[in-house]
Amino acid sequence: MENNIIIQMKNIRKSFAGVPVLKGIDLTVKKSEVLAVIGPSGSGKSTLFNGLTGSRQHVGNWPGKTVERKDGFFSHNGITYKIVDLPGTYSLDATSPDEAVTRDVCLGKIKDESQQDAFLCVVDATNLRLHLGLVLEVIELGRPVLLVLNMMDEARRRGIQINAQKLSERLGIPVVETVAKTTSGVANLIDALSQQKFALPQTEMNGLVGDQHQKVAQILSDVVVFSDHEDKRTEFLDRIFLHPVLGLISLTVLMFVVFQAVFTWAAPFQDAIESTFTWLGEQIGALISQPLLHSLVVDGVIAGAGGVVVFLPQILILFFFILVLEESGYLPRAAFLLDKLMFKAGLSGRAFIPLLSSFACAVPGIMATRSISDPRDRFTTIMVAPLMTCSARLPVYALLIAAFIPNQMVWGIFNLQGLVLFGLYMSGIVSALCVSIVMKFLQKDKSQHALLLELPSYRIPDLKSVGIGLLDRAKIFLKRVGGIIFALSILLWFLCTFPQAPDGATQPAIDYSFAGMLGHLIQPIFAPIGFNWQICIALIPAMAAREVVVAALGTVYALSGADDDAVAQGLSHLISMDGTGWSLATGLSLLVWFIYAPHCLATLATVRRETGSWKYVAIMATYLFGLAYLMSFFTYQIASRIWG
């Protein structure tokens, strides 16, 4: 049928070859397939997804759901494949919102979601005993399936011999062997897809009796030969990383190294970005003679965007470490290691990964709590997730640390600024534990819930997947700069510029503007914590996104009549100048404020979607603002008495 359509379309094109309107129009019918990737967490399905689609991906939500989805595309032999990466699950019997989405997709229950042509069922070849149960459930759906045996290199290293042909015969579906991280076998998978080897199960698995566990045991005894080869590498590393003392020391050292790297590695790239934006402002500013337009472009747009983009290297370094730890198999072990400590604080070990994700951004961290099946643990994790120091705080921290903390070495090996940054991150962690302890005390449900985690083998991170992850994060960050931060920078410039100063004005023009009026109006509220009116102005647009405060301060000070040479030296120089700058106490107070203050409307909106209640949004905003003001008050008052 398809071939007849193509022939007819070619004849139409020949018949109308001379018609101008049809020139350049491709009348060839192109076939497309929609494939859903399903598999347990840690099976390598996301690595396989990245290997197939590369950077041709987009992230969104499922229709009517807050659960994140990833779609990707690739073409082969004239066929375009749409790949849908489903949330990881061990069974279609869902126990969490993530697993519920996978179940609903498989059963066709999600409205407006197109029917998949086939399922790519990805399993870890070293853990078939646990993963084959999901395969049997998918087969029972009666839909086209292709089984992908991933991590075959690790299986062979352990002496696990799998007869893929016999496994295919027993299950009645095609089987392809792959090593996703090295793309080995991926070409065979693509060939199998192009040949449409995925098909309906060809057998009812005759000879298999009993429940699912018994059927899995029968299949394994028939197609798998296990050798008594222990994974000595994983065993050795686990003796260190899962040790109750050495494991905690290793985790602390690892986090310390990360925060040192954020400052030291990023410095050359930041200098280059800062110089580029300074040059750009000078070049474009020289072409604009109209004062207001010059101020808008140079002080509003370029200064606002440049003040935020300069921190992109630090954010990418932080994400790099998170992605590497995830790819290596370390994160589940960190969750297991911290489970006992987190339980005492009213949290589950499963909360570790959502909280770690919150170091990058609280929004995906809160969304990741869907993997926590217990409602009490999930609610507590959502409430404390904003206390993790997200990447949006990093520009603020970097600005204030550079302004008030000397760039010097401690004991010859540690950067003092890196130590302060580490202390800020640890303050957020300790505060989160304290808040969760209070919430545990207030909650009526005192039941205990066991932590069940699969600990995958240690593996070398796939650099391609890490690179794709970093590219995605860079795009998200730059979109924020090009979208909300750009818009807010222009809005703030307008508020700081109009109305203009009257004739004979003795104060800087910004004092007569809308922003200046508002800043002076609310400044008495924040005076006990050391904030001046310029900071008060910057805190308002920062409600939309924390990093906007840097651009806002840059705009405010650029329009405050500051010396041109001082402006050229950067914002950190302006706020730390003797006589006209901030005191050390004010700088420390603002640092503490941003540990707690919920300056992110996206986070609050996500809490509303995840909990379904504005009440919890109000509770979160109230307690975070209360903590921010209280801790900043203590910090400012104590620091003022010590350093003046």
XYZ file of C-alpha atoms in Angstrom:
644
model
C 0.000 0.000 0.000
C 2.735 2.425 0.991
C 4.741 1.675 -2.187
C 1.641 2.333 -4.354
C 1.178 5.719 -2.647
C 4.802 6.647 -3.286
C 4.520 5.628 -6.999
C 1.332 7.662 -7.392
C 2.932 10.727 -5.755
C 5.936 10.443 -8.081
C 3.592 10.299 -11.099
C 1.775 13.402 -9.829
C 5.105 15.195 -9.506
C 6.027 14.256 -13.099
C 2.635 15.361 -14.384
C 2.917 18.773 -12.747
C 6.660 19.251 -13.211
C 6.096 22.388 -15.193
C 3.723 24.013 -12.758
C 5.675 26.804 -10.974
C 3.817 26.530 -7.690
C 5.003 22.945 -7.233
C 8.677 23.560 -7.894
C 10.873 22.702 -4.904
C 8.091 20.828 -3.101
C 9.050 17.325 -1.903
C 6.101 15.044 -2.615
C 7.833 11.920 -1.287
C 5.958 10.167 1.509
C 8.210 9.692 4.531
C 7.472 7.001 7.072
C 7.803 7.602 10.810
C 7.734 5.366 13.860
C 7.074 6.165 17.525
C 9.078 4.025 19.963
C 8.817 4.055 23.751
C 11.926 3.133 25.782
C 10.971 1.284 28.955
C 13.205 -0.258 31.568
C 14.276 -0.191 35.214
C 16.334 2.665 36.608
C 20.043 1.999 36.139
C 19.576 -0.269 33.136
C 21.219 2.270 30.830
C 18.054 3.190 28.934
C 18.747 6.927 29.155
C 22.308 6.377 27.891
C 20.868 4.372 24.996
C 18.331 7.133 24.392
C 21.129 9.722 24.242
C 23.162 7.496 21.940
C 20.277 7.176 19.490
C 19.062 10.766 19.510
C 22.177 12.780 20.378
C 21.286 16.429 20.916
C 18.018 16.122 18.999
C 15.946 16.078 22.159
C 13.433 18.208 23.946
C 12.135 18.082 27.510
C 8.579 18.733 28.615
C 5.775 17.252 30.678
C 3.287 14.516 29.898
C -0.179 15.775 28.961
C -1.972 16.708 32.170
C 0.981 15.543 34.297
C 3.873 17.201 36.130
C 6.129 14.248 35.365
C 9.018 15.152 33.064
C 9.298 13.493 29.661
C 12.129 13.395 27.129
C 11.538 13.001 23.405
C 14.226 12.543 20.798
C 14.503 11.885 17.087
C 16.774 10.132 14.616
C 16.457 9.022 11.007
C 17.663 5.898 9.207
C 16.953 4.649 5.694
C 14.289 7.273 5.114
C 12.423 6.494 8.332
C 12.152 9.061 11.133
C 11.973 7.594 14.602
C 10.515 9.431 17.569
C 11.924 7.988 20.787
C 10.084 8.535 24.073
C 12.156 7.903 27.216
C 9.705 6.630 29.847
C 10.400 7.024 33.597
C 12.290 4.065 35.066
C 10.232 1.292 36.634
C 10.611 -2.310 37.779
C 6.962 -3.172 37.255
C 3.743 -1.921 35.687
C 2.229 -2.192 39.162
C 2.972 1.445 39.981
C 3.936 2.623 43.463
C 4.928 6.216 42.625
C 3.767 9.007 40.272
C 6.729 8.347 37.940
C 5.885 4.654 37.641
C 2.203 5.520 37.214
C 3.032 7.535 34.087
C 4.975 4.613 32.601
C 2.065 2.286 33.353
C -0.497 4.672 31.861
C 1.582 5.136 28.683
C 1.888 1.380 28.242
C -1.865 0.927 28.751
C -2.779 3.894 26.534
C -4.482 5.778 29.371
C -2.859 9.197 28.901
C -5.114 11.526 26.963
C -3.672 13.157 23.833
C -0.675 10.827 23.886
C -0.161 9.089 20.544
C -0.025 5.309 20.371
C 3.489 3.867 20.288
C 4.389 1.605 17.391
C 6.629 -0.535 19.586
C 8.399 -0.760 22.936
C 12.163 -0.930 23.368
C 12.500 -2.851 26.603
C 15.990 -2.152 28.000
C 17.388 -4.375 30.763
C 20.724 -4.771 32.527
C 22.264 -8.033 31.334
C 23.955 -8.485 34.723
C 20.641 -8.320 36.583
C 18.164 -10.312 34.510
C 16.725 -11.981 37.600
C 15.324 -8.643 38.733
C 14.606 -7.057 35.355
C 12.958 -9.887 33.396
C 9.756 -9.527 35.404
C 9.091 -6.170 33.712
C 9.763 -7.744 30.303
C 7.139 -10.417 30.962
C 4.603 -7.757 31.961
C 5.239 -5.775 28.766
C 4.923 -8.921 26.634
C 1.572 -9.691 28.246
C 0.253 -6.382 26.881
C 0.281 -7.940 23.409
C 2.155 -5.005 21.845
C 5.216 -5.059 19.544
C 8.353 -5.375 21.669
C 12.096 -5.481 21.051
C 14.285 -6.552 23.992
C 17.628 -4.762 24.430
C 20.216 -6.590 26.549
C 22.386 -3.704 27.679
C 25.728 -3.738 29.539
C 26.793 -6.958 27.829
C 30.459 -6.063 28.369
C 29.951 -6.091 32.123
C 28.044 -9.382 31.906
C 30.903 -11.028 30.010
C 33.446 -9.635 32.449
C 31.582 -11.330 35.261
C 31.405 -14.604 33.361
C 27.651 -14.388 32.690
C 26.846 -16.180 29.419
C 23.482 -15.354 27.843
C 22.114 -17.270 24.871
C 20.332 -14.339 23.204
C 18.864 -16.497 20.416
C 17.360 -18.956 22.868
C 16.073 -16.095 25.028
C 14.387 -14.653 21.940
C 12.748 -18.014 21.239
C 11.487 -18.434 24.797
C 10.047 -14.905 24.976
C 8.832 -14.787 21.380
C 10.383 -11.379 20.731
C 13.602 -10.208 19.023
C 16.631 -9.621 21.243
C 19.549 -7.243 20.544
C 22.767 -7.048 22.595
C 24.252 -3.586 23.267
C 26.801 -1.668 25.288
C 25.156 1.760 25.272
C 28.034 3.725 26.819
C 30.403 2.696 24.008
C 27.657 2.552 21.315
C 28.605 -1.094 20.739
C 25.622 -2.910 19.285
C 23.698 0.317 18.711
C 24.180 -0.058 14.944
C 22.658 -3.557 15.162
C 19.749 -2.087 17.117
C 19.164 0.577 14.464
C 19.285 -2.083 11.729
C 16.778 -4.168 13.665
C 14.494 -1.145 13.933
C 14.794 -0.322 10.223
C 13.936 -3.947 9.385
C 11.005 -3.709 11.801
C 12.135 -6.756 13.722
C 10.072 -5.558 16.646
C 6.823 -7.470 16.474
C 4.024 -8.940 18.468
C 5.144 -11.809 20.702
C 5.227 -14.935 18.524
C 4.672 -17.410 21.337
C 2.678 -17.747 24.512
C 5.871 -18.828 26.291
C 4.878 -22.472 26.352
C 6.424 -24.472 29.108
C 6.459 -21.604 31.599
C 4.260 -22.243 34.633
C 3.741 -20.667 38.009
C 3.895 -17.045 39.077
C 6.174 -14.407 37.589
C 9.160 -15.243 39.813
C 8.924 -18.921 38.857
C 8.713 -18.057 35.158
C 11.809 -15.836 35.438
C 13.677 -18.646 37.209
C 12.757 -21.097 34.443
C 13.957 -18.705 31.723
C 17.230 -18.013 33.504
C 17.959 -21.704 34.007
C 17.356 -22.271 30.304
C 19.261 -19.370 28.680
C 21.828 -18.077 31.196
C 25.009 -19.719 32.491
C 26.326 -18.048 35.630
C 30.013 -18.354 36.458
C 31.218 -17.749 39.972
C 33.019 -14.523 39.045
C 32.574 -11.798 41.611
C 32.623 -8.165 40.673
C 35.842 -7.457 42.544
C 35.966 -3.813 41.448
C 32.513 -3.037 42.826
C 33.174 -5.093 45.952
C 36.419 -3.211 46.665
C 34.908 0.248 46.120
C 31.867 -0.593 48.233
C 34.126 -1.448 51.155
C 35.150 2.214 51.077
C 32.057 4.113 49.940
C 29.543 2.100 51.995
C 31.651 1.991 55.136
C 29.845 3.842 57.964
C 32.917 6.018 58.645
C 35.027 5.957 55.483
C 31.908 6.405 53.351
C 30.853 9.612 55.121
C 34.415 10.942 54.991
C 34.586 10.167 51.263
C 31.278 11.913 50.624
C 32.369 15.006 52.558
C 35.708 15.157 50.739
C 33.954 14.714 47.404
C 31.580 17.603 48.062
C 34.495 19.734 49.274
C 36.434 19.073 46.047
C 33.379 19.979 43.983
C 32.995 23.383 45.597
C 36.698 24.119 45.352
C 36.551 23.292 41.646
C 33.544 25.559 41.096
C 35.695 28.573 41.960
C 39.154 27.592 40.755
C 38.323 25.916 37.417
C 35.803 28.533 36.335
C 37.977 31.620 36.906
C 39.688 31.783 33.439
C 36.389 31.269 31.590
C 34.636 33.892 33.713
C 37.366 36.424 33.008
C 36.993 35.791 29.276
C 33.186 36.201 29.367
C 33.437 39.375 31.463
C 35.964 40.890 29.056
C 33.771 39.978 26.081
C 30.675 41.697 27.490
C 32.716 44.767 28.502
C 34.077 45.007 24.948
C 30.590 44.458 23.509
C 29.146 47.253 25.661
C 31.901 49.631 24.562
C 31.504 48.816 20.868
C 27.719 49.038 20.777
C 27.628 52.032 23.118
C 29.913 53.979 20.782
C 27.331 53.558 18.004
C 24.412 54.944 20.038
C 24.331 58.697 20.589
C 20.841 59.020 22.071
C 21.326 59.007 25.884
C 18.208 57.039 26.843
C 18.706 54.397 24.174
C 22.400 54.136 25.123
C 21.451 53.630 28.752
C 18.831 50.997 27.847
C 21.163 48.943 25.671
C 24.399 49.275 27.651
C 23.195 49.583 31.247
C 19.995 47.572 30.902
C 20.403 44.818 28.309
C 24.151 44.157 28.005
C 25.024 44.779 31.654
C 22.036 42.726 32.836
C 22.669 39.723 30.598
C 26.455 39.846 31.002
C 26.200 39.978 34.771
C 24.429 36.605 34.726
C 26.107 34.800 31.797
C 29.487 35.253 33.488
C 28.471 32.581 36.010
C 27.660 29.947 33.379
C 31.074 28.197 33.768
C 30.526 27.695 37.502
C 27.053 26.285 36.945
C 28.288 23.873 34.257
C 31.118 22.644 36.497
C 28.613 21.891 39.260
C 26.353 20.028 36.824
C 29.363 18.146 35.444
C 30.108 16.617 38.832
C 26.442 15.738 39.443
C 26.141 14.016 36.056
C 29.413 12.107 36.490
C 28.354 10.857 39.936
C 25.011 9.765 38.519
C 26.572 7.967 35.555
C 29.183 6.218 37.714
C 26.610 4.505 39.955
C 27.694 6.375 43.095
C 24.475 8.260 43.833
C 22.368 5.229 44.950
C 25.185 4.307 47.342
C 25.236 7.804 48.785
C 21.476 7.469 49.327
C 21.981 4.135 51.083
C 24.832 5.527 53.186
C 22.819 8.529 54.347
C 19.558 6.663 54.933
C 20.117 6.123 58.668
C 21.147 9.754 59.214
C 18.281 11.079 57.103
C 15.788 8.808 58.855
C 16.689 10.382 62.180
C 15.898 13.733 60.600
C 12.509 12.562 59.336
C 13.643 11.842 55.761
C 14.150 8.713 53.672
C 17.346 7.704 51.911
C 15.364 8.057 48.683
C 15.245 11.785 49.399
C 18.991 12.057 48.759
C 18.774 12.061 44.964
C 15.927 14.656 44.792
C 17.811 16.827 47.283
C 21.042 16.441 45.324
C 19.173 17.437 42.156
C 18.001 20.519 44.040
C 21.620 21.690 44.186
C 21.223 22.261 40.464
C 17.629 23.520 40.582
C 14.849 23.042 43.111
C 12.221 22.561 40.369
C 13.493 19.180 39.018
C 14.468 18.255 42.587
C 10.869 18.700 43.769
C 9.586 16.874 40.696
C 12.022 14.015 41.439
C 10.245 13.400 44.760
C 7.666 11.496 42.721
C 9.955 8.480 43.095
C 9.231 8.538 46.876
C 6.169 6.367 47.427
C 5.493 7.349 51.059
C 3.384 10.580 51.133
C 4.877 11.779 54.429
C 8.475 11.418 53.273
C 7.629 13.026 49.936
C 5.980 16.050 51.568
C 8.923 16.596 53.926
C 11.396 16.342 51.046
C 9.416 18.903 49.022
C 9.399 21.325 51.960
C 13.175 21.217 52.514
C 14.284 20.972 48.861
C 14.523 24.804 48.425
C 17.090 24.893 51.245
C 19.576 23.081 49.023
C 21.806 25.670 47.386
C 20.628 25.710 43.767
C 22.726 26.959 40.860
C 20.680 30.194 40.720
C 22.198 31.179 44.069
C 25.695 30.637 42.716
C 25.934 34.008 40.891
C 24.912 35.802 44.094
C 27.348 33.805 46.222
C 30.138 34.296 43.723
C 29.559 38.072 43.598
C 29.506 38.563 47.359
C 32.349 36.161 48.087
C 34.543 37.838 45.467
C 33.686 41.255 46.966
C 34.231 40.529 50.655
C 36.327 37.358 50.993
C 40.047 37.584 50.119
C 41.213 35.383 47.265
C 43.977 33.637 49.182
C 45.140 30.162 50.048
C 44.616 28.542 53.446
C 47.249 26.074 54.665
C 48.772 26.305 51.209
C 46.221 24.036 49.495
C 42.704 25.416 50.062
C 41.148 28.464 48.445
C 39.501 30.642 51.110
C 36.680 31.628 48.777
C 36.032 27.955 48.029
C 35.932 27.231 51.776
C 33.307 29.933 52.286
C 31.243 28.544 49.407
C 31.484 25.069 50.948
C 30.303 26.527 54.254
C 27.279 28.121 52.577
C 26.296 24.828 50.968
C 26.737 22.980 54.266
C 24.616 25.621 56.019
C 21.772 24.839 53.642
C 22.148 21.098 54.249
C 22.235 21.456 58.049
C 19.241 23.804 57.942
C 17.290 21.291 55.839
C 17.998 18.540 58.379
C 16.911 20.797 61.248
C 13.661 21.750 59.495
C 12.890 18.106 58.699
C 13.474 17.174 62.382
C 10.929 19.806 63.416
C 8.459 18.550 60.804
C 8.963 14.959 61.998
C 8.191 16.078 65.543
C 4.993 17.860 64.427
C 3.690 15.031 62.223
C 1.317 12.472 63.687
C 2.468 9.590 61.491
C 5.518 8.024 63.205
C 5.639 4.843 61.098
C 8.874 3.521 59.629
C 9.470 2.658 55.999
C 12.232 0.408 54.735
C 14.600 1.647 52.022
C 14.855 -0.676 49.010
C 17.465 0.310 46.430
C 19.228 -1.443 43.590
C 22.961 -0.735 43.768
C 24.297 -0.940 40.193
C 27.861 -1.843 39.362
C 30.360 0.979 39.206
C 30.966 2.062 35.643
C 32.981 4.640 33.793
C 30.683 7.593 32.969
C 29.621 7.961 29.357
C 31.172 11.229 28.232
C 28.622 11.656 25.450
C 25.711 11.463 27.892
C 27.488 13.869 30.248
C 28.100 16.238 27.340
C 24.444 16.111 26.271
C 23.367 16.762 29.855
C 25.672 19.791 30.108
C 24.414 21.089 26.777
C 20.810 20.813 27.991
C 21.630 22.708 31.192
C 23.473 25.423 29.287
C 20.479 25.845 26.963
C 18.075 26.091 29.909
C 20.262 28.673 31.652
C 20.774 30.777 28.517
C 17.048 30.656 27.761
C 16.468 32.139 31.207
C 18.952 34.887 30.367
C 17.344 35.473 27.005
C 13.835 35.310 28.417
C 12.882 36.246 31.951
C 16.202 37.826 32.966
C 16.338 39.893 29.763
C 12.760 41.084 30.248
C 13.243 41.874 33.921
C 16.481 43.748 33.189
C 14.606 46.026 30.772
C 11.718 46.458 33.227
C 14.128 47.310 36.016
C 15.951 49.802 33.776
C 12.614 51.490 33.086
C 11.736 51.668 36.794
C 15.225 53.005 37.580
C 15.131 55.628 34.796
C 11.616 57.076 34.935
C 10.451 59.540 36.019
C 13.628 61.434 35.273
C 15.212 63.808 37.752
C 13.837 67.358 37.750
C 15.933 70.360 36.815
C 18.334 71.344 39.567
C 18.260 67.902 41.211
C 21.024 67.344 43.727
C 20.706 63.581 44.100
C 21.474 60.836 41.565
C 18.686 60.449 39.017
C 17.701 57.004 40.303
C 16.593 58.533 43.613
C 13.703 60.230 41.767
C 12.652 57.120 39.845
C 9.903 54.604 40.641
C 12.516 52.090 41.798
C 14.242 54.647 44.009
C 10.956 55.627 45.625
C 10.022 52.008 46.289
C 13.489 51.177 47.595
C 13.472 54.036 50.068
C 9.901 53.115 51.108
C 10.669 49.514 52.100
C 14.247 50.070 53.298
C 13.205 50.638 56.967
C 11.767 47.087 57.039
C 15.151 45.642 56.080
C 17.324 48.087 58.018
C 17.661 45.717 61.030
C 19.365 43.176 58.753
C 21.669 45.746 57.131
C 20.108 46.096 53.675
C 20.317 49.489 51.931
C 17.740 50.782 49.477
C 19.715 49.499 46.463
C 19.521 45.932 47.825
C 15.795 46.373 48.525
C 15.236 47.315 44.869
C 17.178 44.264 43.649
C 15.201 41.877 45.899
C 11.932 42.688 44.105
C 12.756 41.319 40.602
C 14.753 38.553 42.297
C 11.403 37.044 43.337
C 11.099 35.780 39.756
C 14.611 34.302 39.671
C 17.413 34.582 42.219
C 20.165 35.265 39.719
C 18.337 38.403 38.573
C 19.574 40.140 41.735
C 23.071 40.375 40.215
C 21.807 42.025 37.041
C 19.482 44.224 39.110
C 22.310 45.459 41.331
C 24.432 46.119 38.263
C 21.672 48.232 36.704
C 20.925 50.104 39.951
C 24.560 51.007 40.596
C 25.219 51.900 36.949
C 22.373 54.427 37.163
C 23.259 55.718 40.629
C 25.839 58.205 39.521
C 28.766 55.907 40.308
C 32.146 56.801 38.930
C 32.699 55.429 35.397
C 36.015 53.877 36.351
C 34.377 52.148 39.315
C 31.620 50.793 37.069
C 34.213 49.502 34.617
C 35.940 47.597 37.423
C 32.787 45.608 38.044
C 29.933 45.268 40.501
C 32.001 43.478 43.151
C 34.339 46.489 43.293
C 31.410 48.907 43.603
C 29.763 47.173 46.560
C 33.047 46.730 48.440
C 34.450 50.273 47.966
C 35.607 52.001 51.104
C 33.253 54.732 52.195
C 30.483 54.170 49.597
C 30.215 50.382 49.524
C 28.620 47.882 51.858
C 29.983 46.815 55.178
C 31.213 43.272 55.700
C 28.212 42.711 57.971
C 25.817 43.682 55.166
C 27.553 41.358 52.708
C 27.394 38.429 55.145
C 23.751 39.197 55.947
C 22.795 39.111 52.262
C 24.665 35.808 51.828
C 22.660 34.307 54.688
C 19.415 35.786 53.307
C 19.853 33.885 50.047
C 20.439 30.592 51.873
C 16.794 30.655 52.942
C 14.701 33.197 51.005
C 12.362 31.592 48.400
C 13.312 33.913 45.543
C 11.923 31.683 42.791
C 8.346 31.786 41.563
C 8.974 28.653 39.457
C 9.743 26.677 42.633
C 6.565 27.854 44.354
C 4.520 27.057 41.237
C 6.031 23.560 41.128
C 5.096 22.987 44.773
C 1.534 23.984 43.900
C 1.429 21.488 41.013
C 3.013 18.661 42.984
C 0.916 19.057 46.145
C -2.265 20.350 44.555
C -2.701 22.916 47.330
C -1.911 26.600 47.776
C -1.799 25.968 51.525
C 1.563 24.211 51.251
C 2.893 27.008 49.036
C 1.927 29.524 51.715
C 3.523 27.391 54.441
C 6.777 27.097 52.477
C 6.990 30.806 51.606
C 6.185 31.869 55.158
C 8.694 29.680 56.944
C 11.475 30.358 54.404
C 11.048 34.150 54.538
C 10.829 33.947 58.326
C 14.050 31.929 58.536
C 15.782 34.273 56.075
C 14.929 37.387 58.079
C 15.744 35.816 61.448
C 19.105 34.339 60.421
C 20.112 37.516 58.522
C 19.216 39.569 61.598
C 21.468 37.483 63.848
C 24.253 37.513 61.258
C 24.170 41.288 60.755
C 23.949 42.144 64.443
C 26.778 39.789 65.430
C 29.022 40.752 62.487
C 28.438 44.477 63.144
C 29.666 44.112 66.695
C 32.725 42.091 65.678
C 33.878 43.920 62.535
C 31.938 47.190 62.805
